[in-house]
PDB file of C-alpha atoms in Angstrom:
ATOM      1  CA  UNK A1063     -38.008   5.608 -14.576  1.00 92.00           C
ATOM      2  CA  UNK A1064     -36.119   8.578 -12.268  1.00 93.00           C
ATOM      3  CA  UNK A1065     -32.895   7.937 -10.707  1.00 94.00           C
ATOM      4  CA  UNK A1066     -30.731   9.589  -8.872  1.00 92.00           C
ATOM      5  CA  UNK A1067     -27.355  10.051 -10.186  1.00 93.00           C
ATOM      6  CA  UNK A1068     -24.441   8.654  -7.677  1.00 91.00           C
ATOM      7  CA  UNK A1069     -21.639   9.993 -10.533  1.00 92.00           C
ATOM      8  CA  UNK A1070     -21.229  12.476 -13.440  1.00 94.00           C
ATOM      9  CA  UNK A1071     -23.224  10.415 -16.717  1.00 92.00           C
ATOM     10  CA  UNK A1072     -21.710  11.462 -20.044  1.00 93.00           C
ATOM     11  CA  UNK A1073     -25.344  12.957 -21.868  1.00 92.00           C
ATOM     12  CA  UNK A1074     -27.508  12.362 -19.064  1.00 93.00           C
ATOM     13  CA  UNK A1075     -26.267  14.577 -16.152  1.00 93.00           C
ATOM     14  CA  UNK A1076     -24.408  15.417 -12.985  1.00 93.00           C
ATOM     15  CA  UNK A1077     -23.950  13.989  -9.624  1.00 89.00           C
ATOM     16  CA  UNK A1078     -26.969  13.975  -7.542  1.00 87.00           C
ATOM     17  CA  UNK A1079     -29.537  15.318 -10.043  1.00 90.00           C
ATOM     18  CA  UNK A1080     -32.569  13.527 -10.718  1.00 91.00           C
ATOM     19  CA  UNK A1081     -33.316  12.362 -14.184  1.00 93.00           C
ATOM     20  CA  UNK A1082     -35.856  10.642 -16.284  1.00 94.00           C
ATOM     21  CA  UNK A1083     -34.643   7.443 -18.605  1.00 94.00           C
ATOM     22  CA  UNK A1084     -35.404   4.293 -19.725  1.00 95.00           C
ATOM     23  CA  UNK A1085     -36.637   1.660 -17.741  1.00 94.00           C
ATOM     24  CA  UNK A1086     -34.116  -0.811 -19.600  1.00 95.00           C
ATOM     25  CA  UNK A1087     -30.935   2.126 -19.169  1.00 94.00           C
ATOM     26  CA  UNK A1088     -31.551   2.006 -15.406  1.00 93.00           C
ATOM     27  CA  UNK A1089     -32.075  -1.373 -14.968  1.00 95.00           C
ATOM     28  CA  UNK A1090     -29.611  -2.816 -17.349  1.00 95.00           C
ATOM     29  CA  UNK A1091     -26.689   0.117 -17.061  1.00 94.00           C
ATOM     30  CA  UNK A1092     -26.744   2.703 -14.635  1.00 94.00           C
ATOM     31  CA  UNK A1093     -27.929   0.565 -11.555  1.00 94.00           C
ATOM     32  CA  UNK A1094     -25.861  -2.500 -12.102  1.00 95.00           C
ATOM     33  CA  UNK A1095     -22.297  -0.130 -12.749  1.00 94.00           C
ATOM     34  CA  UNK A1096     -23.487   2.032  -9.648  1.00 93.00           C
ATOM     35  CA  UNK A1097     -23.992   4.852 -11.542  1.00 94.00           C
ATOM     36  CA  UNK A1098     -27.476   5.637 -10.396  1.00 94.00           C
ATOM     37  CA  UNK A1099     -30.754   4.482  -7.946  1.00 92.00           C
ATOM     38  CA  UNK A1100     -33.372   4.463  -8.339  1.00 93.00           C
ATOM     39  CA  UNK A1101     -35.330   7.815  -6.929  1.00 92.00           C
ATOM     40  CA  UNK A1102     -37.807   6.487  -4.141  1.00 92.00           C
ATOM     41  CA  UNK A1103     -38.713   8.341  -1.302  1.00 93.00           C
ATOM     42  CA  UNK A1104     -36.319   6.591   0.945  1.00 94.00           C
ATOM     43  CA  UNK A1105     -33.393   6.852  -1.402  1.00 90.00           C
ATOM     44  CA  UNK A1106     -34.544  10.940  -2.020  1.00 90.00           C
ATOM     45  CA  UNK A1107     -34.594  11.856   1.959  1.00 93.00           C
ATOM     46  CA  UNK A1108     -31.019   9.937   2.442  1.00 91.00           C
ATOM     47  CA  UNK A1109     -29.753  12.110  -0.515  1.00 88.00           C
ATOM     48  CA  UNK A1110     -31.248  15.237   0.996  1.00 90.00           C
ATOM     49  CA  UNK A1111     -29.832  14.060   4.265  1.00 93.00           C
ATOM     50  CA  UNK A1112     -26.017  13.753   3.098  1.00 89.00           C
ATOM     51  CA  UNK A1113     -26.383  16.736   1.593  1.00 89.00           C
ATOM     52  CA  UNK A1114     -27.404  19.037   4.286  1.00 95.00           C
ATOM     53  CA  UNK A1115     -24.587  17.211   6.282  1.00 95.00           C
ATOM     54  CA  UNK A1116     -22.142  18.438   3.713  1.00 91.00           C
ATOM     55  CA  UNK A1117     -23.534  21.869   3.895  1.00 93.00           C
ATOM     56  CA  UNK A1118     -23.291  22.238   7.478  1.00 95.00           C
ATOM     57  CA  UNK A1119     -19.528  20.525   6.959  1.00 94.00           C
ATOM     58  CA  UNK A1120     -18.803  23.302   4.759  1.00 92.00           C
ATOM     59  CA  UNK A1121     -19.979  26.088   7.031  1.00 93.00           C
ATOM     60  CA  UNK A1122     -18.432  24.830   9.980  1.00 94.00           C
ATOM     61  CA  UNK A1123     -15.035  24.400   7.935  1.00 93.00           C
ATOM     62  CA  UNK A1124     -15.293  28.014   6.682  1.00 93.00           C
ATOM     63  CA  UNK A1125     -15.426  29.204  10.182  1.00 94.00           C
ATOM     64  CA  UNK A1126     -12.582  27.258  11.173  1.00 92.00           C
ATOM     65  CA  UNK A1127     -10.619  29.151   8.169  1.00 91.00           C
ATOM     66  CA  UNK A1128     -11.870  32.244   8.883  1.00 92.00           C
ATOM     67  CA  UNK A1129     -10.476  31.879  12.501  1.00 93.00           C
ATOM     68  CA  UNK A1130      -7.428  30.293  11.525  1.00 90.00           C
ATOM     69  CA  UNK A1131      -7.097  33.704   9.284  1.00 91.00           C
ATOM     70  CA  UNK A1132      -8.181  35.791  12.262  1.00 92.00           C
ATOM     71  CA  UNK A1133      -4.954  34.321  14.531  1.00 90.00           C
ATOM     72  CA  UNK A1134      -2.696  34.623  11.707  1.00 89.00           C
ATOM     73  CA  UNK A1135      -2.906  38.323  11.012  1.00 89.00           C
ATOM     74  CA  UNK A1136      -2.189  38.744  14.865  1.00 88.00           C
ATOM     75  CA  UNK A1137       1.495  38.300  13.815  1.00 85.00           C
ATOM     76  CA  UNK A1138       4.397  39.893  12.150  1.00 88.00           C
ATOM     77  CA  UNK A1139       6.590  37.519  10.480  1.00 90.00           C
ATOM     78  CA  UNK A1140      10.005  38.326  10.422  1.00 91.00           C
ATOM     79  CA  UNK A1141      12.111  35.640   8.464  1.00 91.00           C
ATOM     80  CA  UNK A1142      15.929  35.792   8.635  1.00 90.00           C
ATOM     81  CA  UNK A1143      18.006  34.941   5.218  1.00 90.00           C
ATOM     82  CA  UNK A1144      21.136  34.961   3.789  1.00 90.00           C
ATOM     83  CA  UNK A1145      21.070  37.943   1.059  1.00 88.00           C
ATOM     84  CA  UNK A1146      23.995  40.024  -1.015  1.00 87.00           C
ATOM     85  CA  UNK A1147      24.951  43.523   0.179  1.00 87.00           C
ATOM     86  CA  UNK A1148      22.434  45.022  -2.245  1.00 87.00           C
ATOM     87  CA  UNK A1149      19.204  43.018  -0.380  1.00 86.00           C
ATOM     88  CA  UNK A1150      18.927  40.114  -3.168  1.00 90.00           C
ATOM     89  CA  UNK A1151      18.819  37.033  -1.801  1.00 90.00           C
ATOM     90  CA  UNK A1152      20.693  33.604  -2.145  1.00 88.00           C
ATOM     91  CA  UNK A1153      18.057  31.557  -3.829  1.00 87.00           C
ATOM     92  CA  UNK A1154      14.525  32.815  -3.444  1.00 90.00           C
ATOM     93  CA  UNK A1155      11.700  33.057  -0.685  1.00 91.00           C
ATOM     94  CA  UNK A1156       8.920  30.442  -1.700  1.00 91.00           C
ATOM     95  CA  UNK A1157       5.281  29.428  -0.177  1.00 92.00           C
ATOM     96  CA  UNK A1158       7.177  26.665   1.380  1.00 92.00           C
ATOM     97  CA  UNK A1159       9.675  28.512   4.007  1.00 91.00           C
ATOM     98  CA  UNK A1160       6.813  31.279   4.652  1.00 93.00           C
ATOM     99  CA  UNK A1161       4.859  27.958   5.731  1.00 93.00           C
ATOM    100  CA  UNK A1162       7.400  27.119   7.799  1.00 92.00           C
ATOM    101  CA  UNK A1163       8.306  30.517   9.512  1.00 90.00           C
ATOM    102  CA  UNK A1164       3.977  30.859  10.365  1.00 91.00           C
ATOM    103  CA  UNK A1165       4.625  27.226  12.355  1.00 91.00           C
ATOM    104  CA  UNK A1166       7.348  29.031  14.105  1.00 90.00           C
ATOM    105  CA  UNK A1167       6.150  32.363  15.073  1.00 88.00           C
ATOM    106  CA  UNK A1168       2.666  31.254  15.683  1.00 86.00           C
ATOM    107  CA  UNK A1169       2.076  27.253  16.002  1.00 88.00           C
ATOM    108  CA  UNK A1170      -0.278  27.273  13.496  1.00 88.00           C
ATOM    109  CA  UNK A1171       0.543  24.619  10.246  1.00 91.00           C
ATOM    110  CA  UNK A1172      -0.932  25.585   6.966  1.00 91.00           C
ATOM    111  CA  UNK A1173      -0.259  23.900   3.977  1.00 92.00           C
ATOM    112  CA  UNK A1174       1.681  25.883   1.437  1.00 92.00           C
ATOM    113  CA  UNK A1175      -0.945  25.457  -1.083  1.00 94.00           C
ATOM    114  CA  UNK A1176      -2.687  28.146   0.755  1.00 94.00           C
ATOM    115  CA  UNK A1177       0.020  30.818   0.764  1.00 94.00           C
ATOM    116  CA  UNK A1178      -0.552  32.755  -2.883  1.00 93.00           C
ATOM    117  CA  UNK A1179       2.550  34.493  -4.068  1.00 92.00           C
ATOM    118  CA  UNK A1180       2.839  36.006  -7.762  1.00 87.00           C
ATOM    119  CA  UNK A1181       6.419  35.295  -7.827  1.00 86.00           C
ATOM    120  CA  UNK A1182       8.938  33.842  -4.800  1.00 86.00           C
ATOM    121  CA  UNK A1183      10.238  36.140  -2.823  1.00 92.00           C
ATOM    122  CA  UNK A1184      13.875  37.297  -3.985  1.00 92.00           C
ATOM    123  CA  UNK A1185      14.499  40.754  -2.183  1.00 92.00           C
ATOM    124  CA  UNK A1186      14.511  41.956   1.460  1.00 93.00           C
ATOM    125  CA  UNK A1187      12.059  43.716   2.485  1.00 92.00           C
ATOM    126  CA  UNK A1188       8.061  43.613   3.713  1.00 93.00           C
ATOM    127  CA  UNK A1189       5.580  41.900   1.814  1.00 93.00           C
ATOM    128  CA  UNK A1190       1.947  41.422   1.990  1.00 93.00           C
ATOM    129  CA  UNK A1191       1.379  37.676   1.495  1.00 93.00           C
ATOM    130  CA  UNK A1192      -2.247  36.096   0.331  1.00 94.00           C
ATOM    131  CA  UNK A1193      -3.302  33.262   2.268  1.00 94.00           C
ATOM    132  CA  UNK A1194      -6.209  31.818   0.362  1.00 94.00           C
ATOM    133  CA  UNK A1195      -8.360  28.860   1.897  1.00 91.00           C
ATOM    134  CA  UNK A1196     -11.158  26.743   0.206  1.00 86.00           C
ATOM    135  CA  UNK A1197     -14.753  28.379   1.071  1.00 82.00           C
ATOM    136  CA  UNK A1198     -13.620  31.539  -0.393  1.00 86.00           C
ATOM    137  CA  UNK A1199     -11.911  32.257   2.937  1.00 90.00           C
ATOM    138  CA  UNK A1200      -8.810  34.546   2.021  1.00 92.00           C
ATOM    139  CA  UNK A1201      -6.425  37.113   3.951  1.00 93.00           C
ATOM    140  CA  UNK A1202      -2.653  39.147   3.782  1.00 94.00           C
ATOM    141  CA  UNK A1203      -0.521  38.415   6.327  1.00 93.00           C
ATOM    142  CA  UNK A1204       2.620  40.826   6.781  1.00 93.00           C
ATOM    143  CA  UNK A1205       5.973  39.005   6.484  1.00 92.00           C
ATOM    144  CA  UNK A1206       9.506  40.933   6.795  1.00 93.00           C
ATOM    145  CA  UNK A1207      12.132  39.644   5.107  1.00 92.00           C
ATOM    146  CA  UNK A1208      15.903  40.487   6.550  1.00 92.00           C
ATOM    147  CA  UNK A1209      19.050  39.682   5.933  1.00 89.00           C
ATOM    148  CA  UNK A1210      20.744  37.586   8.499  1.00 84.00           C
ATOM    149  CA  UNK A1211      23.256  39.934  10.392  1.00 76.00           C
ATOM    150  CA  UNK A1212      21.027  43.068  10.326  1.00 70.00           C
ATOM    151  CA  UNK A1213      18.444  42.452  12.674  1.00 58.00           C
TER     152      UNK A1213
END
């Protein structure tokens, strides 16, 4: 009998693929747990359906990203900190406050998952910050970092 997968199968196969078994598997195991269906043509075009939905989801979400990346590198972020006479800060710089100092220079929220930085920030200075989104949609943004007092 072929069924559709509805979840990853340990030794049979992956979500959504089609696959031969047993008449007795399906019936007595993978249908009754919801693991599988069974693959008629009804059950087929609603798969193929969903998953052009999720394509188009996917490509409409990417070019959301990719605009959200667009406005982004319109700005220069300058963030103000407290720092030591030789530029090294109080603490350190991390994803989180350059999250917060985007919201404030240019209204636009990203999560801080999304801002890549090999190691927080501790010096003043200007950095080139990766801003990765899912899709494979990834940009620098500029971001000064000053010490408060010398603008």
């Amino acid at each position: 009998m072929k069924v559709v997968l509805l979840r990853d199968v340990p030794k049979i196969g992956k979500k959504g693929e089609i696959k031969n078994v047993s008449d007795g598997y399906a019936r007595n195991f993978l249908i009754p747990k919801g693991l599988a269906l069974e693959a008629t043509p009804k059950v087929l075009k609603r798969l193929e359906d969903e998953r052009k939905k999720a394509e188009e989801e996917k490509a409409r979400k990417k070019k959301e990203n990719e605009e959200i990346l667009k406005n982004l590198q319109k700005y220069f972020y300058k963030i103000l900190v407290k720092a030591g006479e030789s530029g090294k800060l109080f603490g350190a710089l991390t994803s989180s406050d350059i999250a917060d100092a985007i919201l404030k220079f240019s209204g636009i929220k990203i999560d801080k998952k999304h801002i890549i930085l090999d190691k927080p920030i501790k010096n003043v200075g200007i950095y080139d910050i990766l801003i990765k989104f899912p899709e494979g949609v990834s940009g620098k943004i500029k971001v000064e970092v000053v010490q408060e007092g010398k603008n």
